[in-house]
Amino acid sequence: MNLFGYRVPAAFSLLIWCALWEVIGQLDAVFIFPPLSAVLVKLVTILGQNNFHEAAIISLKAFSIGMFWSIVVGVFLGFLMGRVEAANKLLGMWVNIFASAPLSSLVPVLMLLFGFGQTTIIVTVFLFAVWIITLDTYAGVSHVNPSLNEMAKSFGASKWNMYTKVLFWAALPEILAGIRMGFIRAVKGVVIGQLLVSVVALGAMFSRYSRSFLLEEFWALALILFVFALGISSMIGWVERKVEYYAGSRA
Amino acid sequence: MSSQTASLLVEETNQVNEQSNDIVEVTGIEKVYPGGTVALQGVDLAFPRGKMTTLLGPSGCGKTTLLKIIAGLLDATAGEVRINGKVVSGPGPERAFVFQDFALLPWATVVKNVAFGLEMQGVEKTLREKKAREYIIKVGLAGFEDNYPHELSGGMRQRVGLARALAVNADVLLMDEPFSAVDEQTRRLFQEELLRLLGMENKTVIFVTHSIEEAVYVSDQIVLLSPRPGRINRIVVPGIDRVGKTSDEIRRETGFLDTVEDIWDTLKKYLDDERMI
Ligand SMILES: Nc1ncnc2c1ncn2[C@@H]1O[C@H](COP(=O)(O)OP(=O)(O)OP(=O)(O)O)[C@@H](O)[C@H]1O
Ligand SMILES: [Mg+2]
């Protein structure tokens, strides 16, 4: 990043935003923004609270189960669409619609189907994440160099080997990108699910903070989630970079 | 007909096949692509065991199509491919393909790439990697065993492709313009090495190229295909005697130059015909 002709590290822009937040908070300019320092203090308190731990565990559970199935189903559907033209014709449009649809509006329907509990939240997480994983996997599989396919075939690769030794690796960069985006959407899915369904766990905390105008707590919790999502996403980003050495040389 | 005579007949045909000097035979091959492009029509060819046959012809005449049909990667619309007398309808361990764009696995090291064919055949890991290393040395890539394809030059990548094809010990090597993506110097070096390797390994090679010079230099037999739909126009036998001569000496011989000229005349006629239309 360049600023007034000086090279400054990227983290610097984050510092500027933090400072701006602090100033706005201190000035009491916009009432929904309490000073960052106060938020950070609350953040530490919340991290030590028992009800936060419980909420985090419940949410993590829904998050991981939903995420697990969205990876399994998403990767499977993506491969199916990428390899079977009929499946692509049948599913392609729907997957695209769901990937861009405002899924929150579906949650009430899910409640009717799955009740007012953890199941609905898991399904919400699943639905938030699965489509982007499907789409990215599909993109990866359908762009595999056709001559790799022919090469494997010419050496007598079995169907199983074709998928596990060639296609999967060739599509891995896109699959990982899909999972990374799926994770971020899944974090949203957990919170929205919990807010709409039964106001449990993190959703309950968010709703209590906002109803009682506990804005410092509210932002502290949002920050925690933000950092969590960012942490996971950069972890997957790190794996992605590890496979990037070949992603760039596939053309 | 009694079953006895029938079995006798079978035996007889088998014998004929064993004696046959042609390891690959194609008969009546026709290929119509979906959409109606007739790529090949009535192609009958025999490929002698242990010899190098080149397919030469104008762009789009169906050379790649024919090679892929022989490889079992494409189905012919009509006709048969026989390997050692047996009709085949798919890839098989007697044939190995060398790809124009190398078709290497970018995420795998040179050893893993070379061992890929063996891996598909179910050869156990230490054994296949040992074999792969032998062939890596044979194609002159010693020291690059653990490098990734993107760390190699085009010429080196094609050596990996060649080693992979040699490692499965197939009798027939199918090569689709294997040297077209490398520079002229590397290309000539490759031609020498290919001839040297073939001398050592006793392979039958079916080779596609656009270079008449290359075809005449390396081939025992050159099949000239006519423009689409591809048919066999002529078969040229260069009959080059390489013993005791350097590459440059061979390339300057009148026999070599005449053959190149002769083939060029045929191909030029196609170009002229095309222009007339
Ligand atoms: N998958 C395909 N679908 C339809 N037509 C095809 C397909 N592949 C090749 N063709 C057509 O068949 C004809 C023969 O193609 P082929 O690739 O075999 O030619 P070639 O002799 O290898 O040409 P080149 O020298 O340019 O590599 C061409 O006219 C081509 O357009
Ligand atoms: Mg071709």
mmCIF file of C-alpha atoms in Angstrom, chain A residues 145 147-158 161-162 165-167 169-171 245-247 249-250, chain B residues 68 72-74 91-92 95-97 99 101 103-107 116-117 119-121 148 150 164-165 168:
data_model
loop_
_atom_site.group_PDB
_atom_site.id
_atom_site.type_symbol
_atom_site.label_atom_id
_atom_site.label_comp_id
_atom_site.label_asym_id
_atom_site.label_seq_id
_atom_site.Cartn_x
_atom_site.Cartn_y
_atom_site.Cartn_z
ATOM 1 C CA ASN A 145 -7.131 -30.003 -18.550
ATOM 2 C CA SER A 147 -5.475 -34.042 -21.783
ATOM 3 C CA LEU A 148 -4.892 -35.038 -18.138
ATOM 4 C CA ASN A 149 -8.126 -36.933 -18.398
ATOM 5 C CA GLU A 150 -6.994 -38.621 -21.594
ATOM 6 C CA MET A 151 -3.590 -39.305 -20.123
ATOM 7 C CA ALA A 152 -5.080 -41.144 -17.146
ATOM 8 C CA LYS A 153 -7.422 -43.033 -19.429
ATOM 9 C CA SER A 154 -4.580 -44.051 -21.731
ATOM 10 C CA PHE A 155 -2.710 -45.572 -18.803
ATOM 11 C CA GLY A 156 -5.771 -47.586 -17.897
ATOM 12 C CA ALA A 157 -6.846 -45.610 -14.826
ATOM 13 C CA SER A 158 -9.876 -47.063 -13.086
ATOM 14 C CA ASN A 161 -8.147 -43.695 -9.590
ATOM 15 C CA MET A 162 -9.333 -41.169 -12.127
ATOM 16 C CA LYS A 165 -5.540 -39.458 -8.257
ATOM 17 C CA VAL A 166 -6.297 -36.932 -10.995
ATOM 18 C CA LEU A 167 -9.569 -35.019 -10.933
ATOM 19 C CA TRP A 169 -6.119 -32.874 -7.152
ATOM 20 C CA ALA A 170 -6.648 -30.960 -10.353
ATOM 21 C CA ALA A 171 -9.758 -29.325 -8.910
ATOM 22 C CA TYR A 245 2.246 -23.696 -6.890
ATOM 23 C CA TYR A 246 0.461 -25.967 -9.254
ATOM 24 C CA ALA A 247 -2.771 -24.075 -9.623
ATOM 25 C CA SER A 249 0.719 -23.917 -13.890
ATOM 26 C CA ARG A 250 -2.347 -25.771 -15.015
ATOM 27 C CA LYS B 68 -6.266 -41.528 -30.612
ATOM 28 C CA GLY B 72 -8.269 -46.465 -27.700
ATOM 29 C CA LEU B 73 -9.026 -42.932 -26.534
ATOM 30 C CA LEU B 74 -11.563 -42.369 -29.308
ATOM 31 C CA PRO B 91 -6.637 -48.369 -24.061
ATOM 32 C CA GLY B 92 -4.372 -51.259 -23.158
ATOM 33 C CA ARG B 95 0.218 -49.017 -25.906
ATOM 34 C CA ALA B 96 1.464 -45.833 -24.268
ATOM 35 C CA PHE B 97 0.766 -42.275 -25.353
ATOM 36 C CA PHE B 99 1.131 -36.084 -25.369
ATOM 37 C CA ASP B 101 1.151 -30.768 -24.210
ATOM 38 C CA ALA B 103 -0.078 -33.915 -19.775
ATOM 39 C CA LEU B 104 1.944 -34.027 -16.566
ATOM 40 C CA LEU B 105 0.353 -33.870 -13.138
ATOM 41 C CA PRO B 106 1.398 -30.418 -11.897
ATOM 42 C CA TRP B 107 1.056 -31.408 -8.238
ATOM 43 C CA PHE B 116 1.915 -42.810 -12.821
ATOM 44 C CA GLY B 117 1.303 -45.479 -15.463
ATOM 45 C CA GLU B 119 0.624 -46.829 -10.303
ATOM 46 C CA MET B 120 -2.499 -47.224 -12.426
ATOM 47 C CA GLN B 121 -1.443 -50.798 -13.096
ATOM 48 C CA TYR B 148 7.814 -30.373 -9.996
ATOM 49 C CA HIS B 150 6.633 -26.192 -13.450
ATOM 50 C CA ARG B 164 6.332 -42.197 -18.212
ATOM 51 C CA ALA B 165 5.424 -43.898 -21.471
ATOM 52 C CA VAL B 168 5.066 -49.083 -18.435
#
